[in-house]
């Protein structure tokens, strides 16, 4: 970790987007720069009444949007992706300030670019009717049509990308969408929606920033046919309860505590860079990041050493500095969780290999990359999702024990296995996770379905399955 202090000047267009979406002077709620803790702007604060009105408008706009058909909707979404590209730098800069992630590395510019790419994938992925019976007597086809109004409730860690994951397929399938952004990162999401609405018809896509009560109303609203939520397992349970009254369909991408298993015979130096980014992308604030690493005793110290060396080369600091690739924790609550888990690990005999204490010289919410060796299952830093720049490294001697450890928690978003590909695939089929990566961790593709098991939620996103998830099936028989 190193401190860099030269920060580029704000982009004028960033302020143009901010002016579009922020509350009038004297109104709304202050939003702070994650790195400097200075006020960026003021987010509008909407009420349940505002939410109800937005849903009413979305419901009224939905039939005409669906009647445009796939071809016209796809063409408009492609234009919307072009609009993201045209505003890419100002979106990235606002995102960097509000969320904290640096412009460079797999961070803010990467996220904005991914928004455009994923929107294009949603627009162009074919979804043809399926002939399910054709036996000479019966001909049956499976079609998919719009649900109606989709409620999209997003997180603060990848606020733009995950919003696109929710709204892109929903719009493509003929739904209208009401978005409730995280209270921590509303401005960047509202800016993204403003850019998209340069192209889309009125009331097809609406953002309603507000508190948890607004999100709860969206999940339980009688005119919302589908709810998509990315966030904590605890909040996911509340959304399930809230949706019982309207039987809304759900896609829930919830908390994770992804395990990685390094097999004996793996090359520590060859895998260290990918291990590092699997764990520390977005400074560890990623649902499907590597959060507990099981390493065979024969190469344990070599893996620890290789990760330490990679960590030492990664500059952390203000995200607007072009040299940095790691930023602060986004909010005080998450900073406190990380601090507590590291201190508990230290008290339980964990070996702090690097990091291990806040970095106030960088700013209020900076916590350096922290590797904690010589910890075991049952310690909080292993059993709880850190969601920050911390990785516990657990020693094992029998692969069977590592598999048992990986599966022991009530989460299952992702997992990874590192080593010989054939041996890794054998282990992968035994892990309880929605996705298992081989010799990598956390990479997603717009055509590869993604979702969790156990306490990590249910439902699939991306590709053809993602389109189906925001639609209702219709069987034409005859």
Short mmCIF file of C-alpha atoms in Angstrom, two decimals:
data_model
loop_
_atom_site.label_atom_id
_atom_site.label_comp_id
_atom_site.label_asym_id
_atom_site.label_seq_id
_atom_site.Cartn_x
_atom_site.Cartn_y
_atom_site.Cartn_z
CA UNK A 1 0.00 0.00 0.00
CA UNK A 2 1.21 3.49 -0.75
CA UNK A 3 -0.25 6.95 -0.35
CA UNK A 4 -0.63 9.17 -3.39
CA UNK A 5 -1.86 12.72 -2.98
CA UNK A 6 -2.15 14.17 -6.49
CA UNK A 7 -5.81 14.23 -7.49
CA UNK A 8 -7.07 15.35 -10.88
CA UNK A 9 -9.50 18.25 -11.11
CA UNK A 10 -13.23 17.48 -11.23
CA UNK A 11 -14.75 17.06 -14.66
CA UNK A 12 -17.24 19.79 -15.56
CA UNK A 13 -19.67 17.24 -16.99
CA UNK A 14 -19.71 15.44 -13.66
CA UNK A 15 -21.30 18.54 -12.16
CA UNK A 16 -23.78 18.72 -15.05
CA UNK A 17 -25.07 15.23 -14.25
CA UNK A 18 -25.05 16.00 -10.53
CA UNK A 19 -27.10 19.15 -11.14
CA UNK A 20 -29.68 17.11 -13.04
CA UNK A 21 -30.36 14.70 -10.20
CA UNK A 22 -29.58 16.29 -6.86
CA UNK A 23 -32.15 17.94 -4.60
CA UNK A 24 -32.69 21.71 -4.75
CA UNK A 25 -30.55 23.80 -2.45
CA UNK A 26 -31.58 23.40 1.17
CA UNK A 27 -33.47 20.16 0.52
CA UNK A 28 -32.60 16.48 0.52
CA UNK A 29 -29.83 14.64 2.31
CA UNK A 30 -26.09 15.25 2.21
CA UNK A 31 -23.99 12.64 0.39
CA UNK A 32 -20.31 12.51 1.29
CA UNK A 33 -17.25 11.69 -0.78
CA UNK A 34 -16.15 8.28 0.50
CA UNK A 35 -12.47 9.22 0.44
CA UNK A 36 -12.44 12.84 1.63
CA UNK A 37 -15.76 12.94 3.58
CA UNK A 38 -16.58 16.22 1.86
CA UNK A 39 -20.14 16.88 0.69
CA UNK A 40 -20.66 15.86 -2.95
CA UNK A 41 -24.27 16.97 -3.21
CA UNK A 42 -27.71 16.42 -1.78
CA UNK A 43 -29.81 13.41 -2.68
CA UNK A 44 -33.57 13.78 -3.06
CA UNK A 45 -35.52 11.99 -0.35
CA UNK A 46 -38.77 10.55 -1.64
CA UNK A 47 -41.71 9.21 0.35
CA UNK A 48 -44.00 6.22 0.11
CA UNK A 49 -46.52 8.51 -1.61
CA UNK A 50 -43.90 9.36 -4.23
CA UNK A 51 -43.20 5.64 -4.69
CA UNK A 52 -46.89 4.89 -5.16
CA UNK A 53 -47.17 7.61 -7.79
CA UNK A 54 -44.11 6.27 -9.64
CA UNK A 55 -45.56 2.76 -9.70
CA UNK A 56 -48.88 4.11 -10.98
CA UNK A 57 -47.11 5.90 -13.84
CA UNK A 58 -45.00 2.82 -14.61
CA UNK A 59 -48.09 0.63 -14.72
CA UNK A 60 -49.79 3.04 -17.12
CA UNK A 61 -46.72 3.18 -19.40
CA UNK A 62 -46.11 -0.57 -19.47
CA UNK A 63 -48.62 -1.78 -22.11
CA UNK A 64 -47.36 0.65 -24.76
CA UNK A 65 -43.75 -0.25 -23.97
CA UNK A 66 -44.48 -3.96 -24.35
CA UNK A 67 -46.40 -3.37 -27.59
CA UNK A 68 -43.27 -1.89 -29.18
CA UNK A 69 -41.96 -5.45 -29.48
CA UNK A 70 -38.52 -6.91 -28.97
CA UNK A 71 -36.95 -5.32 -32.03
CA UNK A 72 -37.87 -1.75 -31.18
CA UNK A 73 -37.13 -2.15 -27.48
CA UNK A 74 -33.74 -3.65 -28.27
CA UNK A 75 -32.92 -0.78 -30.62
CA UNK A 76 -33.73 1.75 -27.90
CA UNK A 77 -31.63 -0.13 -25.34
CA UNK A 78 -28.69 -0.11 -27.74
CA UNK A 79 -29.08 3.67 -28.05
CA UNK A 80 -29.20 3.86 -24.26
CA UNK A 81 -25.90 1.94 -24.11
CA UNK A 82 -24.43 4.50 -26.52
CA UNK A 83 -25.62 7.24 -24.17
CA UNK A 84 -23.75 5.56 -21.29
CA UNK A 85 -20.61 5.56 -23.42
CA UNK A 86 -21.09 9.25 -24.19
CA UNK A 87 -21.27 10.06 -20.46
CA UNK A 88 -18.82 7.40 -19.32
CA UNK A 89 -16.16 9.61 -17.77
CA UNK A 90 -18.51 11.82 -15.78
CA UNK A 91 -20.41 8.75 -14.53
CA UNK A 92 -17.14 7.13 -13.49
CA UNK A 93 -15.96 10.21 -11.62
CA UNK A 94 -19.23 10.62 -9.73
CA UNK A 95 -19.21 6.91 -8.91
CA UNK A 96 -15.62 7.10 -7.69
CA UNK A 97 -16.42 9.95 -5.32
CA UNK A 98 -19.68 8.54 -3.96
CA UNK A 99 -18.73 4.85 -3.71
CA UNK A 100 -14.98 5.30 -3.19
CA UNK A 101 -13.65 2.94 -5.84
CA UNK A 102 -10.74 4.28 -7.89
CA UNK A 103 -11.15 5.29 -11.50
CA UNK A 104 -8.61 2.72 -12.65
CA UNK A 105 -8.14 -0.99 -12.14
CA UNK A 106 -11.30 -3.15 -12.00
CA UNK A 107 -13.18 -0.23 -10.54
CA UNK A 108 -15.17 2.86 -11.63
CA UNK A 109 -14.32 3.08 -15.35
CA UNK A 110 -14.51 -0.70 -15.50
CA UNK A 111 -17.98 -0.61 -13.91
CA UNK A 112 -19.34 2.04 -16.27
CA UNK A 113 -17.96 0.18 -19.27
CA UNK A 114 -19.59 -2.97 -17.96
CA UNK A 115 -22.93 -1.15 -17.78
CA UNK A 116 -22.86 -0.42 -21.50
CA UNK A 117 -21.67 -3.92 -22.36
CA UNK A 118 -24.32 -5.63 -20.23
CA UNK A 119 -27.08 -3.43 -21.60
CA UNK A 120 -26.07 -4.36 -25.13
CA UNK A 121 -26.08 -8.03 -24.16
CA UNK A 122 -29.58 -7.69 -22.71
CA UNK A 123 -30.72 -6.01 -25.91
CA UNK A 124 -29.29 -8.58 -28.31
CA UNK A 125 -29.62 -11.95 -26.55
CA UNK A 126 -32.13 -13.99 -28.58
CA UNK A 127 -35.10 -15.57 -26.82
CA UNK A 128 -37.08 -17.69 -29.24
CA UNK A 129 -40.33 -19.56 -28.57
CA UNK A 130 -39.64 -23.16 -27.56
CA UNK A 131 -41.55 -26.04 -29.11
CA UNK A 132 -42.09 -28.34 -26.13
CA UNK A 133 -44.41 -30.89 -27.73
CA UNK A 134 -44.82 -31.77 -31.41
CA UNK A 135 -45.85 -35.43 -31.62
CA UNK A 136 -48.33 -35.29 -34.46
CA UNK A 137 -51.31 -34.90 -32.15
CA UNK A 138 -50.26 -31.99 -29.93
CA UNK A 139 -48.23 -28.91 -30.74
CA UNK A 140 -47.28 -26.78 -27.74
CA UNK A 141 -45.01 -23.75 -27.63
CA UNK A 142 -43.52 -21.94 -24.67
CA UNK A 143 -43.44 -18.15 -25.00
CA UNK A 144 -42.43 -15.42 -22.56
CA UNK A 145 -44.16 -12.10 -22.01
CA UNK A 146 -43.70 -9.16 -19.67
CA UNK A 147 -44.49 -9.38 -15.95
CA UNK A 148 -45.65 -5.73 -15.82
CA UNK A 149 -43.89 -3.46 -13.33
CA UNK A 150 -40.53 -4.59 -11.94
CA UNK A 151 -39.18 -3.19 -8.67
CA UNK A 152 -35.36 -3.02 -8.59
CA UNK A 153 -33.68 -2.51 -5.21
CA UNK A 154 -29.93 -2.05 -5.51
CA UNK A 155 -26.82 -2.11 -3.32
CA UNK A 156 -24.03 0.39 -2.70
CA UNK A 157 -20.99 -1.68 -3.69
CA UNK A 158 -21.52 -1.93 -7.47
CA UNK A 159 -24.45 0.48 -7.71
CA UNK A 160 -24.39 1.15 -11.44
CA UNK A 161 -23.49 -2.31 -12.69
CA UNK A 162 -26.04 -4.13 -10.56
CA UNK A 163 -28.75 -1.61 -11.49
CA UNK A 164 -28.10 -2.43 -15.14
CA UNK A 165 -28.18 -6.15 -14.35
CA UNK A 166 -31.66 -5.59 -12.97
CA UNK A 167 -33.16 -3.10 -15.39
CA UNK A 168 -31.60 -4.19 -18.71
CA UNK A 169 -33.33 -7.58 -18.98
CA UNK A 170 -36.54 -6.22 -17.44
CA UNK A 171 -36.83 -3.45 -20.03
CA UNK A 172 -35.90 -5.77 -22.87
CA UNK A 173 -38.76 -8.10 -21.95
CA UNK A 174 -41.32 -5.27 -22.03
CA UNK A 175 -41.54 -4.42 -18.35
CA UNK A 176 -41.38 -0.96 -16.90
CA UNK A 177 -39.04 -0.52 -13.91
CA UNK A 178 -39.04 1.46 -10.69
CA UNK A 179 -35.58 1.64 -9.10
CA UNK A 180 -34.91 2.21 -5.42
CA UNK A 181 -31.15 2.94 -5.10
CA UNK A 182 -29.12 2.39 -1.95
CA UNK A 183 -29.22 5.28 0.50
CA UNK A 184 -25.40 5.26 0.41
CA UNK A 185 -24.99 5.73 -3.36
CA UNK A 186 -28.13 7.39 -4.76
CA UNK A 187 -26.54 10.15 -6.82
CA UNK A 188 -24.56 7.95 -9.19
CA UNK A 189 -27.57 5.68 -9.77
CA UNK A 190 -29.88 8.64 -10.41
CA UNK A 191 -27.28 10.02 -12.82
CA UNK A 192 -27.23 6.71 -14.69
CA UNK A 193 -31.02 6.67 -14.92
CA UNK A 194 -30.98 10.24 -16.17
CA UNK A 195 -28.61 9.22 -18.97
CA UNK A 196 -30.79 6.25 -19.93
CA UNK A 197 -33.89 8.42 -19.91
CA UNK A 198 -32.36 10.61 -22.61
CA UNK A 199 -33.44 7.73 -24.87
CA UNK A 200 -36.29 5.87 -23.19
CA UNK A 201 -39.97 6.92 -23.25
CA UNK A 202 -41.42 8.68 -20.22
CA UNK A 203 -42.21 6.59 -17.13
CA UNK A 204 -40.64 3.41 -18.49
CA UNK A 205 -37.74 3.78 -16.05
CA UNK A 206 -38.04 5.75 -12.80
CA UNK A 207 -35.77 6.19 -9.79
CA UNK A 208 -37.22 6.75 -6.33
CA UNK A 209 -34.48 7.44 -3.74
CA UNK A 210 -35.56 7.06 -0.15
CA UNK A 211 -35.19 5.15 3.08
CA UNK A 212 -35.90 1.54 3.93
CA UNK A 213 -39.63 2.19 4.17
CA UNK A 214 -39.67 3.13 0.48
CA UNK A 215 -37.89 -0.10 -0.41
CA UNK A 216 -40.30 -2.11 1.75
CA UNK A 217 -43.27 -0.52 0.00
CA UNK A 218 -41.78 -1.31 -3.41
CA UNK A 219 -41.35 -4.97 -2.43
CA UNK A 220 -44.93 -5.25 -1.20
CA UNK A 221 -46.71 -2.97 -3.68
CA UNK A 222 -49.77 -4.67 -5.20
CA UNK A 223 -48.96 -3.38 -8.69
CA UNK A 224 -45.37 -4.68 -8.72
CA UNK A 225 -45.16 -8.11 -10.33
CA UNK A 226 -41.46 -8.78 -9.88
CA UNK A 227 -38.88 -7.67 -7.32
CA UNK A 228 -35.13 -7.86 -7.91
CA UNK A 229 -32.90 -7.29 -4.90
CA UNK A 230 -29.16 -7.44 -4.30
CA UNK A 231 -28.03 -7.00 -0.71
CA UNK A 232 -27.86 -8.68 2.67
CA UNK A 233 -29.51 -11.96 3.54
CA UNK A 234 -31.34 -10.29 6.45
CA UNK A 235 -32.94 -7.70 4.16
CA UNK A 236 -33.67 -10.42 1.61
CA UNK A 237 -35.76 -12.26 4.19
CA UNK A 238 -37.77 -9.09 4.82
CA UNK A 239 -38.40 -8.73 1.09
CA UNK A 240 -39.64 -12.32 0.92
CA UNK A 241 -42.04 -11.57 3.77
CA UNK A 242 -43.14 -8.28 2.21
CA UNK A 243 -43.85 -9.87 -1.16
CA UNK A 244 -46.21 -12.47 0.29
CA UNK A 245 -49.20 -10.16 -0.03
CA UNK A 246 -48.80 -9.55 -3.76
CA UNK A 247 -47.12 -12.85 -4.76
CA UNK A 248 -44.45 -10.89 -6.59
CA UNK A 249 -41.86 -13.02 -8.32
CA UNK A 250 -38.41 -12.62 -6.77
CA UNK A 251 -34.77 -12.66 -7.78
CA UNK A 252 -32.58 -12.36 -4.69
CA UNK A 253 -28.80 -12.08 -4.83
CA UNK A 254 -27.89 -12.05 -1.16
CA UNK A 255 -24.85 -12.24 1.10
CA UNK A 256 -22.01 -14.61 0.53
CA UNK A 257 -18.87 -15.87 2.19
CA UNK A 258 -17.14 -17.41 -0.80
CA UNK A 259 -14.56 -20.09 -0.13
CA UNK A 260 -11.50 -20.81 -2.24
CA UNK A 261 -9.55 -24.07 -2.05
CA UNK A 262 -5.92 -24.18 -3.17
CA UNK A 263 -4.99 -27.77 -3.98
CA UNK A 264 -1.58 -29.31 -3.31
CA UNK A 265 0.63 -28.89 -6.36
CA UNK A 266 -0.69 -25.42 -7.27
CA UNK A 267 1.97 -22.82 -8.13
CA UNK A 268 1.67 -20.05 -5.49
CA UNK A 269 3.39 -17.38 -7.56
CA UNK A 270 1.41 -18.21 -10.69
CA UNK A 271 -1.97 -17.87 -8.97
CA UNK A 272 -1.18 -15.04 -6.52
CA UNK A 273 -2.33 -12.14 -8.73
CA UNK A 274 -5.65 -13.78 -9.55
CA UNK A 275 -6.15 -14.80 -5.92
CA UNK A 276 -5.55 -11.21 -4.87
CA UNK A 277 -8.12 -9.69 -7.24
CA UNK A 278 -10.57 -12.48 -6.49
CA UNK A 279 -10.51 -11.31 -2.88
CA UNK A 280 -9.83 -7.58 -3.14
CA UNK A 281 -11.68 -6.33 -6.22
CA UNK A 282 -13.53 -3.16 -5.17
CA UNK A 283 -11.43 -3.25 -1.99
CA UNK A 284 -13.19 -6.48 -1.02
CA UNK A 285 -16.66 -4.95 -1.17
CA UNK A 286 -18.11 -7.49 -3.58
CA UNK A 287 -20.76 -10.13 -2.88
CA UNK A 288 -18.96 -12.83 -4.84
CA UNK A 289 -15.44 -11.94 -3.70
CA UNK A 290 -13.16 -14.59 -2.25
CA UNK A 291 -13.64 -14.26 1.52
CA UNK A 292 -11.99 -17.34 3.05
CA UNK A 293 -9.07 -19.17 1.53
CA UNK A 294 -8.21 -22.79 2.36
CA UNK A 295 -4.62 -23.68 1.44
CA UNK A 296 -2.93 -27.08 1.63
CA UNK A 297 -0.26 -27.34 4.28
CA UNK A 298 2.44 -28.21 1.72
CA UNK A 299 2.26 -24.78 0.05
CA UNK A 300 0.60 -22.72 2.78
CA UNK A 301 3.48 -20.39 3.62
CA UNK A 302 4.37 -19.98 -0.05
CA UNK A 303 0.81 -18.81 -0.86
CA UNK A 304 0.79 -16.44 2.11
CA UNK A 305 4.13 -14.97 1.03
CA UNK A 306 3.08 -14.60 -2.60
CA UNK A 307 -0.15 -12.80 -1.63
CA UNK A 308 1.78 -10.50 0.71
CA UNK A 309 4.10 -9.51 -2.14
CA UNK A 310 1.20 -8.76 -4.50
CA UNK A 311 -0.56 -6.69 -1.83
CA UNK A 312 2.56 -4.58 -1.30
CA UNK A 313 2.45 -3.46 -4.95
CA UNK A 314 -1.16 -2.20 -4.94
CA UNK A 315 -1.54 1.56 -4.25
CA UNK A 316 -4.46 2.66 -2.10
CA UNK A 317 -5.85 6.17 -1.78
CA UNK A 318 -8.29 8.70 -3.21
CA UNK A 319 -10.08 7.13 -6.15
CA UNK A 320 -9.68 10.19 -8.38
CA UNK A 321 -5.92 9.73 -8.32
CA UNK A 322 -5.06 7.87 -11.52
CA UNK A 323 -2.38 5.79 -9.75
CA UNK A 324 -4.61 4.14 -7.17
CA UNK A 325 -6.39 0.81 -7.56
CA UNK A 326 -7.73 0.39 -4.00
CA UNK A 327 -9.99 2.84 -2.19
CA UNK A 328 -11.72 3.33 1.16
CA UNK A 329 -14.56 1.43 2.71
CA UNK A 330 -17.73 3.06 1.47
CA UNK A 331 -19.33 3.73 4.83
CA UNK A 332 -18.66 3.81 8.56
CA UNK A 333 -20.74 0.74 9.32
CA UNK A 334 -18.67 -1.44 7.00
CA UNK A 335 -15.43 0.08 8.31
CA UNK A 336 -16.47 -0.85 11.85
CA UNK A 337 -17.27 -4.44 10.82
CA UNK A 338 -13.86 -4.88 9.23
CA UNK A 339 -12.07 -3.37 12.22
CA UNK A 340 -13.95 -5.61 14.65
CA UNK A 341 -13.27 -8.80 12.72
CA UNK A 342 -9.54 -8.10 12.47
CA UNK A 343 -9.26 -7.34 16.19
CA UNK A 344 -11.17 -10.49 17.11
CA UNK A 345 -8.91 -12.54 14.84
CA UNK A 346 -5.82 -11.04 16.44
CA UNK A 347 -7.19 -11.84 19.90
CA UNK A 348 -7.80 -15.44 18.80
CA UNK A 349 -4.21 -16.00 17.66
CA UNK A 350 -4.50 -14.89 14.04
CA UNK A 351 -1.20 -13.84 12.45
CA UNK A 352 -1.45 -10.45 10.76
CA UNK A 353 0.71 -10.84 7.67
CA UNK A 354 0.09 -7.36 6.32
CA UNK A 355 -2.25 -4.51 7.25
CA UNK A 356 -4.22 -5.08 10.42
CA UNK A 357 -4.98 -1.49 11.44
CA UNK A 358 -6.76 1.55 9.93
CA UNK A 359 -4.79 3.97 7.76
CA UNK A 360 -5.90 7.44 8.97
CA UNK A 361 -3.10 9.07 7.00
CA UNK A 362 -5.09 8.18 3.88
CA UNK A 363 -8.48 9.20 5.20
CA UNK A 364 -11.23 8.40 7.66
CA UNK A 365 -12.52 5.15 6.11
CA UNK A 366 -9.31 3.64 4.74
CA UNK A 367 -8.32 0.18 5.90
CA UNK A 368 -5.29 -1.40 4.20
CA UNK A 369 -5.28 -4.82 2.62
CA UNK A 370 -5.09 -7.27 5.51
CA UNK A 371 -4.03 -10.91 5.26
CA UNK A 372 -4.76 -12.97 8.38
CA UNK A 373 -2.99 -16.33 8.59
CA UNK A 374 -3.24 -19.17 11.14
CA UNK A 375 -6.97 -18.84 11.74
CA UNK A 376 -9.51 -21.66 11.78
CA UNK A 377 -13.17 -22.32 11.18
CA UNK A 378 -15.27 -20.96 14.01
CA UNK A 379 -13.39 -17.67 14.28
CA UNK A 380 -15.59 -14.70 13.33
CA UNK A 381 -13.31 -13.49 10.53
CA UNK A 382 -13.80 -16.86 8.80
CA UNK A 383 -17.46 -17.45 9.60
CA UNK A 384 -18.76 -13.92 8.95
CA UNK A 385 -18.72 -12.08 5.64
CA UNK A 386 -16.09 -9.34 6.00
CA UNK A 387 -17.10 -7.39 2.87
CA UNK A 388 -13.87 -5.43 2.98
CA UNK A 389 -10.11 -5.62 2.36
CA UNK A 390 -9.51 -8.63 4.63
CA UNK A 391 -8.74 -12.25 3.76
CA UNK A 392 -8.42 -15.06 6.31
CA UNK A 393 -6.15 -17.90 5.16
CA UNK A 394 -6.86 -21.31 6.68
CA UNK A 395 -4.45 -24.27 6.61
CA UNK A 396 -5.69 -27.77 5.75
CA UNK A 397 -4.07 -31.18 5.22
CA UNK A 398 -6.89 -33.24 3.66
CA UNK A 399 -8.93 -32.05 0.69
CA UNK A 400 -12.00 -33.72 2.17
CA UNK A 401 -11.70 -31.43 5.19
CA UNK A 402 -11.39 -28.37 2.94
CA UNK A 403 -14.56 -29.34 1.08
CA UNK A 404 -16.41 -29.82 4.36
CA UNK A 405 -15.20 -26.42 5.58
CA UNK A 406 -16.23 -24.69 2.35
CA UNK A 407 -19.75 -26.15 2.59
CA UNK A 408 -20.33 -25.70 6.32
CA UNK A 409 -21.86 -22.20 6.25
CA UNK A 410 -25.42 -21.31 5.23
CA UNK A 411 -24.32 -19.34 2.18
CA UNK A 412 -23.46 -20.38 -1.34
CA UNK A 413 -23.00 -17.57 -3.83
CA UNK A 414 -19.64 -18.55 -5.32
CA UNK A 415 -16.55 -20.66 -4.68
CA UNK A 416 -13.28 -21.45 -6.43
CA UNK A 417 -10.73 -24.24 -6.72
CA UNK A 418 -7.07 -23.62 -7.62
CA UNK A 419 -4.64 -26.14 -9.09
CA UNK A 420 -4.71 -28.87 -11.72
CA UNK A 421 -7.82 -28.29 -13.82
CA UNK A 422 -9.04 -31.88 -13.85
CA UNK A 423 -8.60 -32.30 -10.10
CA UNK A 424 -10.15 -28.89 -9.50
CA UNK A 425 -13.26 -29.81 -11.51
CA UNK A 426 -13.76 -32.94 -9.39
CA UNK A 427 -13.77 -30.77 -6.27
CA UNK A 428 -15.94 -28.10 -7.91
CA UNK A 429 -18.88 -30.48 -8.39
CA UNK A 430 -18.93 -31.11 -4.63
CA UNK A 431 -19.11 -27.47 -3.55
CA UNK A 432 -22.43 -25.93 -2.56
CA UNK A 433 -22.41 -22.70 -4.55
CA UNK A 434 -24.20 -21.15 -7.49
CA UNK A 435 -20.93 -20.68 -9.40
CA UNK A 436 -17.58 -22.42 -8.95
CA UNK A 437 -14.59 -20.90 -10.73
CA UNK A 438 -11.48 -22.86 -11.66
CA UNK A 439 -8.19 -20.97 -11.17
CA UNK A 440 -10.01 -17.64 -10.91
CA UNK A 441 -12.68 -16.13 -8.72
CA UNK A 442 -15.57 -13.76 -9.23
CA UNK A 443 -15.51 -13.22 -12.98
CA UNK A 444 -18.96 -12.93 -14.55
CA UNK A 445 -20.11 -13.00 -18.18
CA UNK A 446 -23.37 -11.61 -19.59
CA UNK A 447 -24.26 -15.00 -21.10
CA UNK A 448 -23.39 -17.19 -18.09
CA UNK A 449 -26.27 -17.49 -15.59
CA UNK A 450 -25.46 -16.25 -12.09
CA UNK A 451 -27.22 -16.81 -8.77
CA UNK A 452 -26.82 -18.28 -5.32
CA UNK A 453 -27.99 -21.20 -3.20
CA UNK A 454 -28.82 -21.54 0.51
CA UNK A 455 -28.75 -18.17 2.29
CA UNK A 456 -27.27 -16.46 -0.77
CA UNK A 457 -30.66 -16.26 -2.42
CA UNK A 458 -32.40 -17.71 -5.45
CA UNK A 459 -33.19 -16.91 -9.05
CA UNK A 460 -30.84 -16.47 -11.98
CA UNK A 461 -29.54 -13.40 -13.76
CA UNK A 462 -27.72 -12.97 -17.10
CA UNK A 463 -28.17 -14.57 -20.50
CA UNK A 464 -31.29 -16.34 -21.65
CA UNK A 465 -32.14 -17.47 -18.12
CA UNK A 466 -31.94 -13.88 -16.94
CA UNK A 467 -34.46 -12.78 -19.57
CA UNK A 468 -36.83 -15.57 -18.57
CA UNK A 469 -36.56 -14.54 -14.92
CA UNK A 470 -38.16 -11.15 -15.63
CA UNK A 471 -40.98 -12.60 -17.70
CA UNK A 472 -43.99 -14.88 -17.24
CA UNK A 473 -44.34 -18.06 -19.28
CA UNK A 474 -47.21 -18.53 -21.72
CA UNK A 475 -47.93 -21.93 -23.26
CA UNK A 476 -49.74 -21.88 -26.62
CA UNK A 477 -51.30 -25.29 -27.07
CA UNK A 478 -52.68 -26.05 -30.49
#
